[in-house]
mmCIF file of C-alpha atoms in Angstrom:
data_model
loop_
_atom_site.group_PDB
_atom_site.id
_atom_site.type_symbol
_atom_site.label_atom_id
_atom_site.label_comp_id
_atom_site.label_asym_id
_atom_site.label_seq_id
_atom_site.Cartn_x
_atom_site.Cartn_y
_atom_site.Cartn_z
ATOM 1 C CA UNK A 1016 25.841 -9.948 2.086
ATOM 2 C CA UNK A 1017 24.394 -6.483 2.110
ATOM 3 C CA UNK A 1018 26.328 -3.226 2.053
ATOM 4 C CA UNK A 1019 25.857 -0.312 4.003
ATOM 5 C CA UNK A 1020 27.329 2.947 3.431
ATOM 6 C CA UNK A 1021 27.687 4.422 6.981
ATOM 7 C CA UNK A 1022 28.485 8.140 6.938
ATOM 8 C CA UNK A 1023 30.260 10.244 9.827
ATOM 9 C CA UNK A 1024 31.735 13.603 10.566
ATOM 10 C CA UNK A 1025 33.375 11.936 13.595
ATOM 11 C CA UNK A 1026 31.532 14.181 15.924
ATOM 12 C CA UNK A 1027 29.683 12.816 18.672
ATOM 13 C CA UNK A 1028 26.470 13.078 16.956
ATOM 14 C CA UNK A 1029 27.410 10.907 14.386
ATOM 15 C CA UNK A 1030 27.737 8.175 16.934
ATOM 16 C CA UNK A 1031 24.393 6.635 16.907
ATOM 17 C CA UNK A 1032 24.772 6.060 13.212
ATOM 18 C CA UNK A 1033 27.350 3.966 13.526
ATOM 19 C CA UNK A 1034 26.243 1.914 16.568
ATOM 20 C CA UNK A 1035 22.930 1.440 14.573
ATOM 21 C CA UNK A 1036 24.816 0.208 11.384
ATOM 22 C CA UNK A 1037 27.025 -2.147 14.403
ATOM 23 C CA UNK A 1038 24.328 -3.656 16.092
ATOM 24 C CA UNK A 1039 22.805 -4.786 12.564
ATOM 25 C CA UNK A 1040 26.106 -6.089 10.950
ATOM 26 C CA UNK A 1041 25.921 -8.401 14.413
ATOM 27 C CA UNK A 1042 22.437 -10.053 14.016
ATOM 28 C CA UNK A 1043 23.198 -10.639 10.232
ATOM 29 C CA UNK A 1044 26.121 -10.317 7.675
ATOM 30 C CA UNK A 1045 26.278 -6.971 6.430
ATOM 31 C CA UNK A 1046 29.331 -5.838 4.949
ATOM 32 C CA UNK A 1047 29.746 -1.852 6.661
ATOM 33 C CA UNK A 1048 31.736 0.881 4.894
ATOM 34 C CA UNK A 1049 32.426 3.657 7.266
ATOM 35 C CA UNK A 1050 32.628 6.918 5.343
ATOM 36 C CA UNK A 1051 33.677 10.208 6.049
ATOM 37 C CA UNK A 1052 33.989 13.172 3.975
ATOM 38 C CA UNK A 1053 35.776 16.345 4.903
ATOM 39 C CA UNK A 1054 35.174 19.598 2.860
ATOM 40 C CA UNK A 1055 37.613 22.222 5.186
ATOM 41 C CA UNK A 1056 40.511 22.645 2.858
ATOM 42 C CA UNK A 1057 38.274 22.423 -0.336
ATOM 43 C CA UNK A 1058 37.779 25.586 -2.458
ATOM 44 C CA UNK A 1059 35.224 27.032 -4.140
ATOM 45 C CA UNK A 1060 35.857 27.871 -7.492
ATOM 46 C CA UNK A 1061 33.255 30.253 -7.688
ATOM 47 C CA UNK A 1062 34.230 32.108 -4.465
ATOM 48 C CA UNK A 1063 35.609 35.032 -6.445
ATOM 49 C CA UNK A 1064 38.425 35.235 -3.804
ATOM 50 C CA UNK A 1065 42.859 33.918 -4.327
ATOM 51 C CA UNK A 1066 43.826 31.804 -1.716
ATOM 52 C CA UNK A 1067 47.387 31.398 -1.079
ATOM 53 C CA UNK A 1068 49.787 29.281 1.462
ATOM 54 C CA UNK A 1069 46.598 26.692 2.092
ATOM 55 C CA UNK A 1070 47.863 23.203 3.785
ATOM 56 C CA UNK A 1071 46.859 20.082 1.192
ATOM 57 C CA UNK A 1072 44.407 17.447 2.988
ATOM 58 C CA UNK A 1073 45.897 14.594 4.002
ATOM 59 C CA UNK A 1074 43.761 11.861 3.641
ATOM 60 C CA UNK A 1075 46.203 9.715 5.454
ATOM 61 C CA UNK A 1076 45.509 11.443 8.827
ATOM 62 C CA UNK A 1077 41.729 11.553 8.464
ATOM 63 C CA UNK A 1078 41.999 7.635 7.473
ATOM 64 C CA UNK A 1079 43.643 6.976 11.085
ATOM 65 C CA UNK A 1080 41.493 9.097 12.729
ATOM 66 C CA UNK A 1081 38.349 7.416 11.471
ATOM 67 C CA UNK A 1082 39.654 3.990 11.690
ATOM 68 C CA UNK A 1083 40.277 5.022 15.282
ATOM 69 C CA UNK A 1084 36.884 6.716 15.628
ATOM 70 C CA UNK A 1085 35.355 3.463 14.746
ATOM 71 C CA UNK A 1086 37.715 0.672 16.413
ATOM 72 C CA UNK A 1087 36.142 3.142 19.847
ATOM 73 C CA UNK A 1088 32.685 2.184 19.018
ATOM 74 C CA UNK A 1089 33.091 -1.500 18.773
ATOM 75 C CA UNK A 1090 35.295 -1.648 22.337
ATOM 76 C CA UNK A 1091 32.301 0.183 23.349
ATOM 77 C CA UNK A 1092 29.503 -1.710 21.980
ATOM 78 C CA UNK A 1093 31.130 -5.186 22.744
ATOM 79 C CA UNK A 1094 31.037 -6.130 18.960
ATOM 80 C CA UNK A 1095 33.473 -7.828 16.996
ATOM 81 C CA UNK A 1096 34.576 -6.522 13.560
ATOM 82 C CA UNK A 1097 32.839 -8.257 10.559
ATOM 83 C CA UNK A 1098 33.887 -7.312 6.939
ATOM 84 C CA UNK A 1099 34.419 -3.583 7.393
ATOM 85 C CA UNK A 1100 36.125 -0.725 5.275
ATOM 86 C CA UNK A 1101 37.275 2.997 5.454
ATOM 87 C CA UNK A 1102 36.712 5.368 3.151
ATOM 88 C CA UNK A 1103 37.780 9.469 3.055
ATOM 89 C CA UNK A 1104 37.427 11.799 0.851
ATOM 90 C CA UNK A 1105 37.717 15.561 0.449
ATOM 91 C CA UNK A 1106 35.083 16.983 -1.325
ATOM 92 C CA UNK A 1107 32.765 20.534 -1.583
ATOM 93 C CA UNK A 1108 29.713 19.040 -1.916
ATOM 94 C CA UNK A 1109 28.799 16.677 0.519
ATOM 95 C CA UNK A 1110 25.515 15.354 -0.172
ATOM 96 C CA UNK A 1111 26.463 14.306 -3.799
ATOM 97 C CA UNK A 1112 29.952 12.692 -2.297
ATOM 98 C CA UNK A 1113 27.681 10.430 -0.250
ATOM 99 C CA UNK A 1114 25.342 9.325 -2.998
ATOM 100 C CA UNK A 1115 28.016 8.807 -5.586
ATOM 101 C CA UNK A 1116 30.335 6.851 -3.096
ATOM 102 C CA UNK A 1117 26.651 4.429 -2.415
ATOM 103 C CA UNK A 1118 26.939 4.091 -6.014
ATOM 104 C CA UNK A 1119 30.184 3.364 -6.360
ATOM 105 C CA UNK A 1120 30.306 0.390 -3.837
ATOM 106 C CA UNK A 1121 27.096 -0.513 -4.702
ATOM 107 C CA UNK A 1122 25.696 -0.282 -1.173
ATOM 108 C CA UNK A 1123 21.908 -1.653 -0.265
ATOM 109 C CA UNK A 1124 21.501 1.329 1.937
ATOM 110 C CA UNK A 1125 22.836 4.719 3.252
ATOM 111 C CA UNK A 1126 22.912 5.103 7.225
ATOM 112 C CA UNK A 1127 22.754 8.608 8.322
ATOM 113 C CA UNK A 1128 22.761 10.107 11.994
ATOM 114 C CA UNK A 1129 20.581 13.135 13.062
ATOM 115 C CA UNK A 1130 21.605 16.023 14.945
ATOM 116 C CA UNK A 1131 18.360 15.631 17.218
ATOM 117 C CA UNK A 1132 15.793 17.715 18.741
ATOM 118 C CA UNK A 1133 13.410 20.329 17.249
ATOM 119 C CA UNK A 1134 11.266 20.397 14.475
ATOM 120 C CA UNK A 1135 12.314 17.514 11.396
ATOM 121 C CA UNK A 1136 13.764 19.951 9.018
ATOM 122 C CA UNK A 1137 16.137 21.302 12.044
ATOM 123 C CA UNK A 1138 16.613 17.324 13.140
ATOM 124 C CA UNK A 1139 18.006 16.426 9.950
ATOM 125 C CA UNK A 1140 19.909 19.164 8.768
ATOM 126 C CA UNK A 1141 20.786 20.079 5.103
ATOM 127 C CA UNK A 1142 22.997 17.466 4.056
ATOM 128 C CA UNK A 1143 20.609 14.658 5.537
ATOM 129 C CA UNK A 1144 17.883 15.913 3.812
ATOM 130 C CA UNK A 1145 19.036 16.446 0.161
ATOM 131 C CA UNK A 1146 20.871 12.873 0.844
ATOM 132 C CA UNK A 1147 17.123 11.761 1.686
ATOM 133 C CA UNK A 1148 15.393 13.527 -1.785
ATOM 134 C CA UNK A 1149 17.863 11.976 -4.116
ATOM 135 C CA UNK A 1150 19.143 9.061 -3.089
ATOM 136 C CA UNK A 1151 18.814 5.874 -5.344
ATOM 137 C CA UNK A 1152 19.093 3.306 -2.583
ATOM 138 C CA UNK A 1153 17.119 3.097 0.972
ATOM 139 C CA UNK A 1154 18.079 5.604 4.358
ATOM 140 C CA UNK A 1155 18.151 4.804 7.320
ATOM 141 C CA UNK A 1156 17.829 7.890 9.736
ATOM 142 C CA UNK A 1157 19.047 7.291 13.386
ATOM 143 C CA UNK A 1158 17.976 9.676 15.519
ATOM 144 C CA UNK A 1159 20.392 10.828 18.171
ATOM 145 C CA UNK A 1160 19.216 9.622 21.018
ATOM 146 C CA UNK A 1161 18.871 6.135 19.846
ATOM 147 C CA UNK A 1162 20.126 3.555 22.246
ATOM 148 C CA UNK A 1163 21.347 0.255 20.788
ATOM 149 C CA UNK A 1164 19.593 -2.621 21.292
ATOM 150 C CA UNK A 1165 19.018 -6.400 19.427
ATOM 151 C CA UNK A 1166 16.671 -5.261 16.358
ATOM 152 C CA UNK A 1167 13.686 -7.328 16.495
ATOM 153 C CA UNK A 1168 10.445 -5.127 14.707
ATOM 154 C CA UNK A 1169 9.467 -3.275 12.257
ATOM 155 C CA UNK A 1170 6.075 -0.754 12.364
ATOM 156 C CA UNK A 1171 5.197 0.069 8.582
ATOM 157 C CA UNK A 1172 3.235 3.006 8.306
ATOM 158 C CA UNK A 1173 1.491 2.130 4.910
ATOM 159 C CA UNK A 1174 -0.681 4.457 2.191
ATOM 160 C CA UNK A 1175 -2.325 0.587 0.879
ATOM 161 C CA UNK A 1176 -1.121 2.019 -2.244
ATOM 162 C CA UNK A 1177 1.362 -0.098 -4.087
ATOM 163 C CA UNK A 1178 0.900 -2.569 -1.381
ATOM 164 C CA UNK A 1179 2.637 -5.742 -2.149
ATOM 165 C CA UNK A 1180 5.649 -4.147 -4.245
ATOM 166 C CA UNK A 1181 6.025 -2.269 -1.290
ATOM 167 C CA UNK A 1182 5.471 -5.125 1.835
ATOM 168 C CA UNK A 1183 7.563 -7.627 -0.348
ATOM 169 C CA UNK A 1184 10.492 -4.679 0.422
ATOM 170 C CA UNK A 1185 9.941 -4.575 3.970
ATOM 171 C CA UNK A 1186 9.958 -8.438 4.190
ATOM 172 C CA UNK A 1187 13.447 -8.493 2.701
ATOM 173 C CA UNK A 1188 14.843 -6.544 5.025
ATOM 174 C CA UNK A 1189 12.767 -8.124 8.182
ATOM 175 C CA UNK A 1190 14.200 -11.203 6.621
ATOM 176 C CA UNK A 1191 17.659 -10.315 7.267
ATOM 177 C CA UNK A 1192 17.359 -10.618 11.255
ATOM 178 C CA UNK A 1193 13.686 -12.307 11.326
ATOM 179 C CA UNK A 1194 11.784 -9.389 12.499
ATOM 180 C CA UNK A 1195 7.777 -8.959 12.869
ATOM 181 C CA UNK A 1196 6.557 -6.378 10.838
ATOM 182 C CA UNK A 1197 3.550 -4.239 12.141
ATOM 183 C CA UNK A 1198 1.736 -2.841 9.156
ATOM 184 C CA UNK A 1199 -0.444 0.689 9.946
ATOM 185 C CA UNK A 1200 -3.100 2.113 8.413
ATOM 186 C CA UNK A 1201 -4.658 5.636 8.732
ATOM 187 C CA UNK A 1202 -7.766 6.806 7.100
ATOM 188 C CA UNK A 1203 -10.291 9.318 7.980
ATOM 189 C CA UNK A 1204 -12.634 6.732 5.940
ATOM 190 C CA UNK A 1205 -12.232 3.526 7.289
ATOM 191 C CA UNK A 1206 -15.861 2.718 8.031
ATOM 192 C CA UNK A 1207 -16.894 3.136 4.210
ATOM 193 C CA UNK A 1208 -17.691 -0.115 2.721
ATOM 194 C CA UNK A 1209 -15.453 0.271 -0.338
ATOM 195 C CA UNK A 1210 -12.094 1.113 1.596
ATOM 196 C CA UNK A 1211 -12.821 -1.282 4.156
ATOM 197 C CA UNK A 1212 -12.984 -3.969 1.654
ATOM 198 C CA UNK A 1213 -9.742 -2.781 -0.062
ATOM 199 C CA UNK A 1214 -8.026 -2.948 3.548
ATOM 200 C CA UNK A 1215 -9.695 -5.966 4.341
ATOM 201 C CA UNK A 1216 -8.315 -8.055 0.886
ATOM 202 C CA UNK A 1217 -4.790 -6.945 1.572
ATOM 203 C CA UNK A 1218 -4.932 -8.230 5.303
ATOM 204 C CA UNK A 1219 -6.195 -11.283 4.451
ATOM 205 C CA UNK A 1220 -3.623 -12.134 1.568
ATOM 206 C CA UNK A 1221 -0.307 -10.691 3.553
ATOM 207 C CA UNK A 1222 -1.470 -11.420 6.731
ATOM 208 C CA UNK A 1223 0.784 -14.283 8.456
ATOM 209 C CA UNK A 1224 2.717 -14.810 11.947
ATOM 210 C CA UNK A 1225 5.549 -12.311 10.882
ATOM 211 C CA UNK A 1226 3.046 -9.690 9.542
ATOM 212 C CA UNK A 1227 0.092 -7.839 11.472
ATOM 213 C CA UNK A 1228 -2.404 -5.523 10.371
ATOM 214 C CA UNK A 1229 -3.809 -2.209 12.430
ATOM 215 C CA UNK A 1230 -6.139 0.000 10.595
ATOM 216 C CA UNK A 1231 -7.037 3.144 12.459
ATOM 217 C CA UNK A 1232 -9.241 5.624 11.912
ATOM 218 C CA UNK A 1233 -8.242 9.389 11.903
ATOM 219 C CA UNK A 1234 -10.020 11.971 13.961
ATOM 220 C CA UNK A 1235 -9.978 15.953 13.039
ATOM 221 C CA UNK A 1236 -8.289 17.019 16.111
ATOM 222 C CA UNK A 1237 -5.579 14.281 15.913
ATOM 223 C CA UNK A 1238 -3.126 14.718 12.707
ATOM 224 C CA UNK A 1239 -1.582 11.473 11.026
ATOM 225 C CA UNK A 1240 1.744 12.829 12.446
ATOM 226 C CA UNK A 1241 0.712 12.648 15.915
ATOM 227 C CA UNK A 1242 -1.370 9.533 15.511
ATOM 228 C CA UNK A 1243 1.640 7.795 14.413
ATOM 229 C CA UNK A 1244 3.849 9.097 16.589
ATOM 230 C CA UNK A 1245 1.805 7.976 19.617
ATOM 231 C CA UNK A 1246 2.002 4.173 18.120
ATOM 232 C CA UNK A 1247 5.311 4.439 17.529
ATOM 233 C CA UNK A 1248 5.870 5.596 21.784
ATOM 234 C CA UNK A 1249 3.282 2.735 22.632
ATOM 235 C CA UNK A 1250 4.505 -0.270 20.438
ATOM 236 C CA UNK A 1251 8.276 0.638 20.722
ATOM 237 C CA UNK A 1252 9.721 -0.793 17.480
ATOM 238 C CA UNK A 1253 12.803 -1.666 16.661
ATOM 239 C CA UNK A 1254 12.466 0.878 13.140
ATOM 240 C CA UNK A 1255 10.182 2.433 11.284
ATOM 241 C CA UNK A 1256 9.947 1.353 7.733
ATOM 242 C CA UNK A 1257 8.576 4.316 5.403
ATOM 243 C CA UNK A 1258 8.208 5.329 1.565
ATOM 244 C CA UNK A 1259 8.592 8.809 0.454
ATOM 245 C CA UNK A 1260 7.204 10.261 -3.104
ATOM 246 C CA UNK A 1261 10.034 11.562 -5.557
ATOM 247 C CA UNK A 1262 8.753 14.891 -5.749
ATOM 248 C CA UNK A 1263 8.787 15.659 -2.107
ATOM 249 C CA UNK A 1264 10.743 14.829 0.827
ATOM 250 C CA UNK A 1265 9.131 11.974 3.404
ATOM 251 C CA UNK A 1266 8.830 14.460 6.162
ATOM 252 C CA UNK A 1267 7.496 17.047 4.275
ATOM 253 C CA UNK A 1268 4.438 14.460 3.568
ATOM 254 C CA UNK A 1269 4.171 13.575 7.343
ATOM 255 C CA UNK A 1270 4.464 17.317 8.599
ATOM 256 C CA UNK A 1271 1.813 18.630 5.168
ATOM 257 C CA UNK A 1272 -0.791 19.046 8.096
ATOM 258 C CA UNK A 1273 1.455 19.835 11.099
ATOM 259 C CA UNK A 1274 1.703 23.312 12.693
ATOM 260 C CA UNK A 1275 5.328 24.701 13.105
ATOM 261 C CA UNK A 1276 4.981 24.573 16.657
ATOM 262 C CA UNK A 1277 4.544 20.979 17.125
ATOM 263 C CA UNK A 1278 7.568 19.108 18.717
ATOM 264 C CA UNK A 1279 9.325 16.862 16.489
ATOM 265 C CA UNK A 1280 9.243 13.507 15.244
ATOM 266 C CA UNK A 1281 10.146 10.518 17.811
ATOM 267 C CA UNK A 1282 13.782 11.088 18.685
ATOM 268 C CA UNK A 1283 14.869 7.059 19.434
ATOM 269 C CA UNK A 1284 13.477 5.067 16.396
ATOM 270 C CA UNK A 1285 15.322 4.913 13.898
ATOM 271 C CA UNK A 1286 13.621 4.924 10.288
ATOM 272 C CA UNK A 1287 14.216 3.579 7.410
ATOM 273 C CA UNK A 1288 13.018 5.556 4.007
ATOM 274 C CA UNK A 1289 12.730 3.888 0.611
ATOM 275 C CA UNK A 1290 11.708 5.865 -2.042
ATOM 276 C CA UNK A 1291 7.909 5.248 -3.285
ATOM 277 C CA UNK A 1292 7.579 3.954 -6.559
#
């Protein structure tokens, strides 16, 4: 049984991450850990100010609020809770708290929601961006405008490097809900024989009734970002699985050639972000 740490600040925007996790758990055995961090009553020891009569945070009250919040979503989605847990902590560093909790409960994934709208750096916010950069486990990133539906398909944009390792991780995840996997590779030089031979060798080795390949030639007037966005919108996958390098966050890689005036990423499709080895 896979374990998923599902983060929430009990706001409307965080509901989409919970709905996504609830839907996934309804399709495959997953143990969900609903996690809320409250930093409202935590005093920064380096603030250089004195505080008196500060009330002590009552985690029991917060726990009740979290349970009520989650149970309401279960009723709204019509899903029956499986194995679920509730964790509340008062911590100053929210990003670090999420990562440490994931390690503590031995989570296989972390699930976070976005704020929605605008450019990617605005879309995610500072906490989500840091979690993406530092998490030792894969991250589900669920857009604000996600609508619950059965998970059936995965779109995997690949750079064709370390492909065997990466596709095996995608296959393991896809097997949880019997998903089809569409591999997309974008390159300016797909017609060059050496690159063509490499891509065809990968396709020949890994193509199956569950895995298909799409090799796309990039044009100078259309960025990788835009090409991928068009394919996501046209194929409507249940989730996009991506791999991020350790030294750069995934959205920095994706948007490195995109002008800051360009609109943000597709706002309805969840992402699964792995750390690239």
